[in-house]
Amino acid sequence: MDDRDWGTFLLPYEQTVEELKVKFKTMRSELKKREEYTPIEFVTGRVKRLSSILEKAQRLNVKMEDLETGIEDIAGIRIMCQFVEDIRRVAEFIRNRKDLEVLYEKDYITNYKESGYRSFHMIIKYPVQTALGQKIVLAEIQIRTLAMNFWATIEHSLNYKYRESLPDEMRIRLKTAAEAASILDSEMSSIREEILEAQKTFEENSNATTQVLKAIHQLYFYHLVNEAIECQGRFNEIWQAQDMDAMKDLLDHVRKLLSEAKKGSQPYGL
Ligand code: 0O2
Ligand code: 0O2
């Protein structure tokens, strides 16, 4: 053990975690305002405990004087997303930032770990402004879904409790649980796709309906009273039947009538 002042050693990491938490929480609220949907559900962060740092250094054969480069997750940020698709978006936002540099990425979603662990990791270089000047520190950003987080949190606490002695049977069950969490994520993504599709269709249908009514109204301005009454009758039937293909055909029909009328005559009042 060297005689380093561990309290001050951790200071830049504490500052990094605090700053990055603020930055990603701000990104969350900004995206929420801009797009009404944010790919970030919530953000947490922690500085690794000294005992864990030293344990990891021993396990990875990192010398005491090389801790800053040898242990990449002394500062750790976790970003939770609702859907798997959100993870790629968040990673892209991070890659485009000018206040940090992505060193490398580990895709434990495509290549999940033996334990069943799934997450997307980014190791970054972050310049932190300390009282003694700028210091570049390494930090790890883990991006995962709520389901991945649920699994990892419980698995981590069990592993911590049982250390190396986690029974094989338990390991297998945890792996099965990780599969179940992954299926849950896929199912939620497909439900979301369907909801988005349904919203799009609803929007299109609602637009077509509004446009037909406006177009029928315009027929009156071109003295096409009989046509307007006839089209209104057809509209009522189609509306009752909720036949949106027929609604689009009616829209084409009314538009055709209008364009012919425009060629021939002036509307009332013009
Ligand atoms: P809110 O709106 O109050 O929930 P601090 O350490 O106190 O400076 P922070 O962010 O409070 O900073 O601590 P930490 O531990 O890094 O992050 C915890 C944040 O994650 C808190 O939000 C928790 O509410 C949030 N969180 C933890 N688990 C969940 C969860 O399962 N679902 C959701 N939606 N949020 C969770 P905030 O930032 O305090 O904000
Ligand atoms: P903490 O603070 O307790 O979470 P390593 O794999 O540990 O030899 P490396 O390359 O740093 O070394 O590891 P990795 O796997 O790229 O990322 C390390 C972090 O990912 C871990 O930090 C965990 O947070 C998370 N992680 C990786 N594998 C698992 C797993 O099987 N289960 C769970 N729950 N989390 C995992 P630490 O070091 O454990 O620290």
Short mmCIF file of C-alpha atoms and ligand atoms in Angstrom, two decimals:
data_model
loop_
_atom_site.label_atom_id
_atom_site.label_comp_id
_atom_site.label_asym_id
_atom_site.label_seq_id
_atom_site.Cartn_x
_atom_site.Cartn_y
_atom_site.Cartn_z
CA MET A 1 0.00 0.00 0.00
CA ASP A 2 1.41 3.43 -0.78
CA ASP A 3 1.04 6.53 1.37
CA ARG A 4 -1.23 8.39 -1.02
CA ASP A 5 -3.92 10.68 0.37
CA TRP A 6 -6.97 8.66 -0.66
CA GLY A 7 -9.42 11.39 0.23
CA THR A 8 -7.92 13.82 -2.30
CA PHE A 9 -7.31 10.99 -4.82
CA LEU A 10 -11.09 10.52 -5.11
CA LEU A 11 -11.95 14.25 -5.35
CA PRO A 12 -11.72 14.62 -9.16
CA TYR A 13 -13.82 11.45 -9.54
CA GLU A 14 -16.48 12.81 -7.18
CA GLN A 15 -16.57 16.02 -9.20
CA THR A 16 -16.76 14.08 -12.48
CA VAL A 17 -19.73 12.03 -11.26
CA GLU A 18 -21.57 15.12 -10.02
CA GLU A 19 -20.95 17.05 -13.27
CA LEU A 20 -21.90 14.16 -15.54
CA LYS A 21 -25.08 13.48 -13.56
CA VAL A 22 -26.13 17.13 -14.00
CA LYS A 23 -25.28 17.00 -17.73
CA PHE A 24 -27.26 13.83 -18.45
CA LYS A 25 -30.19 14.87 -16.30
CA THR A 26 -30.23 18.15 -18.25
CA MET A 27 -30.13 16.18 -21.50
CA ARG A 28 -33.13 14.22 -20.24
CA SER A 29 -35.22 17.30 -19.47
CA GLU A 30 -34.17 19.05 -22.67
CA LEU A 31 -35.20 16.08 -24.82
CA LYS A 32 -38.46 15.81 -22.93
CA LYS A 33 -39.27 19.42 -23.76
CA ARG A 34 -38.13 19.20 -27.37
CA GLU A 35 -39.60 15.84 -28.33
CA GLU A 36 -42.20 14.99 -25.70
CA TYR A 37 -40.44 11.66 -25.34
CA THR A 38 -37.04 11.18 -23.79
CA PRO A 39 -34.83 8.13 -24.38
CA ILE A 40 -33.45 8.68 -20.85
CA GLU A 41 -35.65 7.45 -18.02
CA PHE A 42 -33.31 8.29 -15.16
CA VAL A 43 -29.64 8.78 -14.36
CA THR A 44 -27.58 7.63 -11.41
CA GLY A 45 -23.93 7.84 -10.59
CA ARG A 46 -21.42 6.69 -8.02
CA VAL A 47 -17.75 6.81 -7.15
CA LYS A 48 -16.36 3.32 -6.63
CA ARG A 49 -15.61 2.55 -3.01
CA LEU A 50 -11.92 2.49 -2.11
CA SER A 51 -12.10 -1.16 -1.01
CA SER A 52 -13.62 -2.11 -4.41
CA ILE A 53 -10.96 -0.09 -6.26
CA LEU A 54 -8.17 -1.89 -4.43
CA GLU A 55 -9.85 -5.27 -4.86
CA LYS A 56 -10.24 -4.70 -8.60
CA ALA A 57 -6.64 -3.47 -8.89
CA GLN A 58 -5.44 -6.68 -7.29
CA ARG A 59 -7.65 -8.82 -9.53
CA LEU A 60 -6.52 -7.05 -12.70
CA ASN A 61 -2.88 -6.78 -11.57
CA VAL A 62 -2.90 -2.99 -11.71
CA LYS A 63 -0.06 -1.31 -9.81
CA MET A 64 -0.98 1.33 -7.21
CA GLU A 65 0.63 4.10 -9.26
CA ASP A 66 -1.38 3.05 -12.34
CA LEU A 67 -4.85 3.15 -10.77
CA GLU A 68 -5.93 6.21 -12.78
CA THR A 69 -5.40 4.45 -16.10
CA GLY A 70 -5.81 0.83 -15.00
CA ILE A 71 -9.23 1.11 -13.34
CA GLU A 72 -11.63 2.71 -15.76
CA ASP A 73 -14.78 2.79 -13.65
CA ILE A 74 -13.73 4.70 -10.54
CA ALA A 75 -16.25 7.27 -11.76
CA GLY A 76 -19.41 5.54 -12.97
CA ILE A 77 -22.58 6.89 -14.55
CA ARG A 78 -25.63 4.78 -15.30
CA ILE A 79 -28.30 5.84 -17.76
CA MET A 80 -31.57 3.92 -17.73
CA CYS A 81 -33.83 3.76 -20.79
CA GLN A 82 -37.34 2.44 -21.29
CA PHE A 83 -36.64 0.63 -24.56
CA VAL A 84 -33.62 -1.14 -26.09
CA GLU A 85 -33.79 1.18 -29.13
CA ASP A 86 -33.26 4.17 -26.82
CA ILE A 87 -29.81 2.86 -25.85
CA ARG A 88 -28.41 3.43 -29.39
CA ARG A 89 -29.84 6.95 -29.43
CA VAL A 90 -28.31 7.84 -26.07
CA ALA A 91 -24.94 6.39 -27.17
CA GLU A 92 -25.08 8.54 -30.30
CA PHE A 93 -25.81 11.67 -28.24
CA ILE A 94 -22.77 10.85 -26.08
CA ARG A 95 -20.50 10.26 -29.10
CA ASN A 96 -21.45 13.71 -30.44
CA ARG A 97 -20.67 15.60 -27.25
CA LYS A 98 -17.76 18.03 -27.25
CA ASP A 99 -17.13 17.96 -23.48
CA LEU A 100 -15.89 14.37 -23.37
CA GLU A 101 -14.08 11.85 -25.53
CA VAL A 102 -15.25 8.27 -26.01
CA LEU A 103 -12.23 5.96 -25.71
CA TYR A 104 -14.01 2.73 -26.51
CA GLU A 105 -17.34 0.94 -26.22
CA LYS A 106 -18.36 -2.50 -24.97
CA ASP A 107 -21.61 -3.86 -26.37
CA TYR A 108 -22.77 -6.37 -23.80
CA ILE A 109 -26.22 -6.36 -25.40
CA THR A 110 -25.21 -8.04 -28.65
CA ASN A 111 -22.45 -9.97 -26.85
CA TYR A 112 -23.97 -10.51 -23.45
CA LYS A 113 -21.77 -11.83 -20.68
CA GLU A 114 -21.55 -15.43 -19.49
CA SER A 115 -23.52 -14.41 -16.37
CA GLY A 116 -26.39 -13.14 -18.55
CA TYR A 117 -25.42 -9.48 -17.96
CA ARG A 118 -26.61 -7.05 -20.63
CA SER A 119 -25.69 -3.35 -20.91
CA PHE A 120 -23.92 -0.95 -23.24
CA HIS A 121 -20.71 0.48 -21.80
CA MET A 122 -18.76 3.52 -22.93
CA ILE A 123 -15.37 4.35 -21.45
CA ILE A 124 -14.75 8.07 -21.69
CA LYS A 125 -12.06 10.63 -20.99
CA TYR A 126 -13.48 13.61 -19.12
CA PRO A 127 -11.61 16.86 -18.43
CA VAL A 128 -12.43 18.08 -14.96
CA GLN A 129 -11.46 21.54 -13.75
CA THR A 130 -9.99 21.23 -10.27
CA ALA A 131 -8.51 23.91 -8.01
CA LEU A 132 -5.08 22.71 -9.17
CA GLY A 133 -5.94 22.93 -12.87
CA GLN A 134 -7.43 20.59 -15.44
CA LYS A 135 -7.27 16.85 -14.88
CA ILE A 136 -8.36 14.23 -17.38
CA VAL A 137 -10.11 11.33 -15.72
CA LEU A 138 -11.54 8.09 -17.04
CA ALA A 139 -15.19 7.29 -16.42
CA GLU A 140 -17.53 4.48 -17.37
CA ILE A 141 -21.04 5.13 -18.67
CA GLN A 142 -23.39 2.17 -18.52
CA ILE A 143 -26.54 2.46 -20.63
CA ARG A 144 -29.27 -0.12 -20.07
CA THR A 145 -33.00 -0.69 -20.08
CA LEU A 146 -35.09 -0.77 -16.91
CA ALA A 147 -35.34 -4.57 -17.28
CA MET A 148 -31.55 -4.95 -17.67
CA ASN A 149 -31.10 -2.73 -14.63
CA PHE A 150 -33.58 -4.74 -12.57
CA TRP A 151 -31.67 -7.92 -13.36
CA ALA A 152 -28.18 -6.45 -12.86
CA THR A 153 -29.09 -4.82 -9.54
CA ILE A 154 -30.39 -8.06 -8.05
CA GLU A 155 -27.66 -10.23 -9.55
CA HIS A 156 -25.01 -7.82 -8.26
CA SER A 157 -26.39 -7.90 -4.72
CA LEU A 158 -26.57 -11.72 -4.74
CA ASN A 159 -23.05 -12.03 -6.08
CA TYR A 160 -21.84 -9.54 -3.52
CA LYS A 161 -23.48 -11.52 -0.74
CA TYR A 162 -22.31 -14.95 -1.88
CA ARG A 163 -19.02 -13.89 -3.52
CA GLU A 164 -17.42 -16.85 -5.34
CA SER A 165 -19.70 -19.33 -3.66
CA LEU A 166 -22.87 -18.66 -5.62
CA PRO A 167 -24.26 -22.19 -6.21
CA ASP A 168 -24.24 -23.36 -9.85
CA GLU A 169 -27.97 -23.91 -9.74
CA MET A 170 -28.45 -20.26 -8.76
CA ARG A 171 -26.16 -19.12 -11.57
CA ILE A 172 -28.24 -21.05 -14.10
CA ARG A 173 -31.47 -19.60 -12.74
CA LEU A 174 -30.03 -16.09 -12.94
CA LYS A 175 -29.06 -16.73 -16.56
CA THR A 176 -32.61 -17.88 -17.28
CA ALA A 177 -33.92 -14.76 -15.55
CA ALA A 178 -31.65 -12.63 -17.78
CA GLU A 179 -33.18 -14.33 -20.84
CA ALA A 180 -36.64 -13.55 -19.47
CA ALA A 181 -35.69 -9.90 -18.99
CA SER A 182 -34.41 -9.78 -22.56
CA ILE A 183 -37.67 -11.28 -23.86
CA LEU A 184 -39.58 -8.69 -21.82
CA ASP A 185 -37.54 -5.93 -23.51
CA SER A 186 -38.24 -7.36 -26.99
CA GLU A 187 -41.95 -7.68 -26.22
CA MET A 188 -42.14 -4.10 -24.92
CA SER A 189 -40.33 -2.87 -28.04
CA SER A 190 -42.77 -4.63 -30.34
CA ILE A 191 -45.78 -3.34 -28.40
CA ARG A 192 -44.28 0.15 -28.65
CA GLU A 193 -43.84 -0.23 -32.43
CA GLU A 194 -47.49 -1.19 -32.73
CA ILE A 195 -48.61 1.73 -30.58
CA LEU A 196 -46.50 4.15 -32.67
CA GLU A 197 -47.96 2.63 -35.85
CA ALA A 198 -51.49 2.94 -34.46
CA GLN A 199 -50.85 6.58 -33.49
CA LYS A 200 -49.56 7.28 -37.01
CA THR A 201 -52.61 5.68 -38.61
CA PHE A 202 -54.92 7.58 -36.26
CA GLU A 203 -53.16 10.82 -37.21
CA GLU A 204 -53.44 10.08 -40.94
CA ASN A 205 -57.12 9.15 -40.65
CA SER A 206 -57.90 12.23 -38.64
CA ASN A 207 -56.10 14.42 -41.21
CA ALA A 208 -57.99 12.81 -44.12
CA THR A 209 -61.32 13.40 -42.35
CA THR A 210 -60.54 17.06 -41.71
CA GLN A 211 -59.38 17.58 -45.29
CA VAL A 212 -62.55 15.99 -46.77
CA LEU A 213 -64.80 18.23 -44.67
CA LYS A 214 -62.84 21.34 -45.65
CA ALA A 215 -62.90 20.35 -49.35
CA ILE A 216 -66.66 19.68 -49.30
CA HIS A 217 -67.18 23.09 -47.74
CA GLN A 218 -65.17 24.66 -50.59
CA LEU A 219 -67.49 23.10 -53.19
CA TYR A 220 -70.17 25.63 -52.14
CA PHE A 221 -67.89 28.51 -53.07
CA TYR A 222 -67.80 27.18 -56.63
CA HIS A 223 -71.62 26.88 -56.86
CA LEU A 224 -71.35 23.07 -56.76
CA VAL A 225 -74.27 22.76 -54.33
CA ASN A 226 -75.63 19.44 -55.56
CA GLU A 227 -72.15 17.91 -55.61
CA ALA A 228 -71.52 19.22 -52.09
CA ILE A 229 -74.77 17.68 -50.80
CA GLU A 230 -73.98 14.39 -52.54
CA CYS A 231 -70.43 14.30 -51.16
CA GLN A 232 -71.65 15.18 -47.67
CA GLY A 233 -74.04 12.19 -47.88
CA ARG A 234 -71.19 9.92 -48.93
CA PHE A 235 -69.02 11.33 -46.16
CA ASN A 236 -71.70 10.50 -43.56
CA GLU A 237 -71.93 6.89 -44.76
CA ILE A 238 -68.15 6.46 -44.84
CA TRP A 239 -67.79 8.04 -41.41
CA GLN A 240 -70.40 5.64 -40.00
CA ALA A 241 -68.55 2.67 -41.52
CA GLN A 242 -65.13 4.09 -40.54
CA ASP A 243 -63.90 3.07 -43.99
CA MET A 244 -60.69 5.08 -44.28
CA ASP A 245 -59.79 3.84 -47.76
CA ALA A 246 -63.16 5.12 -48.96
CA MET A 247 -62.48 8.40 -47.12
CA LYS A 248 -59.24 8.85 -49.07
CA ASP A 249 -61.07 8.05 -52.35
CA LEU A 250 -63.72 10.64 -51.46
CA LEU A 251 -60.98 13.19 -50.78
CA ASP A 252 -59.50 12.52 -54.25
CA HIS A 253 -62.96 12.84 -55.79
CA VAL A 254 -63.77 16.18 -54.10
CA ARG A 255 -60.31 17.55 -54.97
CA LYS A 256 -60.87 16.63 -58.62
CA LEU A 257 -64.23 18.45 -58.61
CA LEU A 258 -62.56 21.48 -57.08
CA SER A 259 -59.69 21.60 -59.54
CA GLU A 260 -62.12 21.36 -62.49
CA ALA A 261 -64.27 24.11 -60.97
CA LYS A 262 -61.21 26.31 -60.40
CA LYS A 263 -60.31 26.08 -64.08
CA GLY A 264 -63.81 27.19 -65.15
CA SER A 265 -65.19 29.74 -62.75
CA GLN A 266 -64.46 32.14 -59.91
CA PRO A 267 -65.70 31.25 -56.42
CA TYR A 268 -68.30 33.48 -54.73
CA GLY A 269 -66.97 36.64 -53.20
CA LEU A 270 -63.72 36.72 -55.19
P1 0O2 B 1 -36.12 12.56 -8.50
O1 0O2 B 1 -37.00 13.25 -9.47
O2 0O2 B 1 -36.10 13.17 -7.14
O3 0O2 B 1 -36.36 11.09 -8.47
P2 0O2 B 1 -27.34 13.01 -5.19
O4 0O2 B 1 -26.47 11.84 -4.94
O5 0O2 B 1 -28.44 13.17 -4.17
O6 0O2 B 1 -26.57 14.26 -5.42
P3 0O2 B 1 -29.15 11.78 -6.95
O7 0O2 B 1 -29.32 11.90 -8.39
O8 0O2 B 1 -30.35 12.01 -6.09
O9 0O2 B 1 -28.00 12.75 -6.57
O10 0O2 B 1 -28.59 10.35 -6.55
P4 0O2 B 1 -28.32 9.07 -7.38
O11 0O2 B 1 -28.29 7.95 -6.39
O12 0O2 B 1 -27.16 9.21 -8.26
O13 0O2 B 1 -29.55 8.92 -8.35
C1 0O2 B 1 -30.75 8.54 -7.86
C2 0O2 B 1 -31.75 9.09 -8.84
O14 0O2 B 1 -32.24 8.02 -9.60
C3 0O2 B 1 -32.88 9.70 -8.11
O15 0O2 B 1 -33.44 10.70 -8.92
C4 0O2 B 1 -33.84 8.54 -8.03
O16 0O2 B 1 -35.14 8.97 -7.86
C5 0O2 B 1 -33.61 7.91 -9.37
N1 0O2 B 1 -34.02 6.50 -9.40
C6 0O2 B 1 -33.46 5.46 -8.77
N2 0O2 B 1 -34.11 4.32 -9.06
C7 0O2 B 1 -35.11 4.65 -9.90
C8 0O2 B 1 -36.14 3.91 -10.55
O17 0O2 B 1 -36.23 2.69 -10.43
N3 0O2 B 1 -36.99 4.63 -11.37
C9 0O2 B 1 -36.88 5.98 -11.54
N4 0O2 B 1 -37.72 6.61 -12.37
N5 0O2 B 1 -35.92 6.69 -10.92
C10 0O2 B 1 -35.06 6.05 -10.10
P5 0O2 B 1 -33.31 12.26 -8.65
O18 0O2 B 1 -32.30 12.79 -9.60
O19 0O2 B 1 -33.03 12.50 -7.20
O20 0O2 B 1 -34.67 12.83 -9.11
P1 0O2 B 2 -19.54 -2.06 -9.41
O1 0O2 B 2 -19.22 -0.69 -9.03
O2 0O2 B 2 -19.71 -2.96 -8.23
O3 0O2 B 2 -20.65 -2.16 -10.40
P2 0O2 B 2 -14.07 -7.00 -15.09
O4 0O2 B 2 -15.05 -7.63 -16.06
O5 0O2 B 2 -14.75 -6.57 -13.81
O6 0O2 B 2 -12.90 -7.84 -14.89
P3 0O2 B 2 -14.07 -4.56 -16.62
O7 0O2 B 2 -13.45 -4.68 -17.95
O8 0O2 B 2 -13.98 -3.22 -15.96
O9 0O2 B 2 -13.45 -5.68 -15.66
O10 0O2 B 2 -15.51 -5.04 -16.59
P4 0O2 B 2 -16.80 -4.79 -17.45
O11 0O2 B 2 -17.48 -6.07 -17.34
O12 0O2 B 2 -16.56 -4.23 -18.77
O13 0O2 B 2 -17.58 -3.67 -16.63
C1 0O2 B 2 -17.53 -3.63 -15.28
C2 0O2 B 2 -18.88 -3.25 -14.69
O14 0O2 B 2 -19.96 -3.75 -15.47
C3 0O2 B 2 -19.04 -3.89 -13.35
O15 0O2 B 2 -18.46 -3.06 -12.42
C4 0O2 B 2 -20.54 -3.95 -13.19
O16 0O2 B 2 -21.07 -2.70 -12.83
C5 0O2 B 2 -20.97 -4.28 -14.59
N1 0O2 B 2 -21.00 -5.73 -14.78
C6 0O2 B 2 -20.21 -6.45 -15.58
N2 0O2 B 2 -20.55 -7.75 -15.53
C7 0O2 B 2 -21.58 -7.86 -14.68
C8 0O2 B 2 -22.39 -8.95 -14.23
O17 0O2 B 2 -22.22 -10.10 -14.60
N3 0O2 B 2 -23.39 -8.65 -13.35
C9 0O2 B 2 -23.62 -7.40 -12.92
N4 0O2 B 2 -24.62 -7.20 -12.06
N5 0O2 B 2 -22.87 -6.33 -13.33
C10 0O2 B 2 -21.87 -6.57 -14.20
P5 0O2 B 2 -17.86 -3.68 -11.07
O18 0O2 B 2 -16.38 -3.67 -11.17
O19 0O2 B 2 -18.51 -4.95 -10.74
O20 0O2 B 2 -18.19 -2.55 -10.07
#
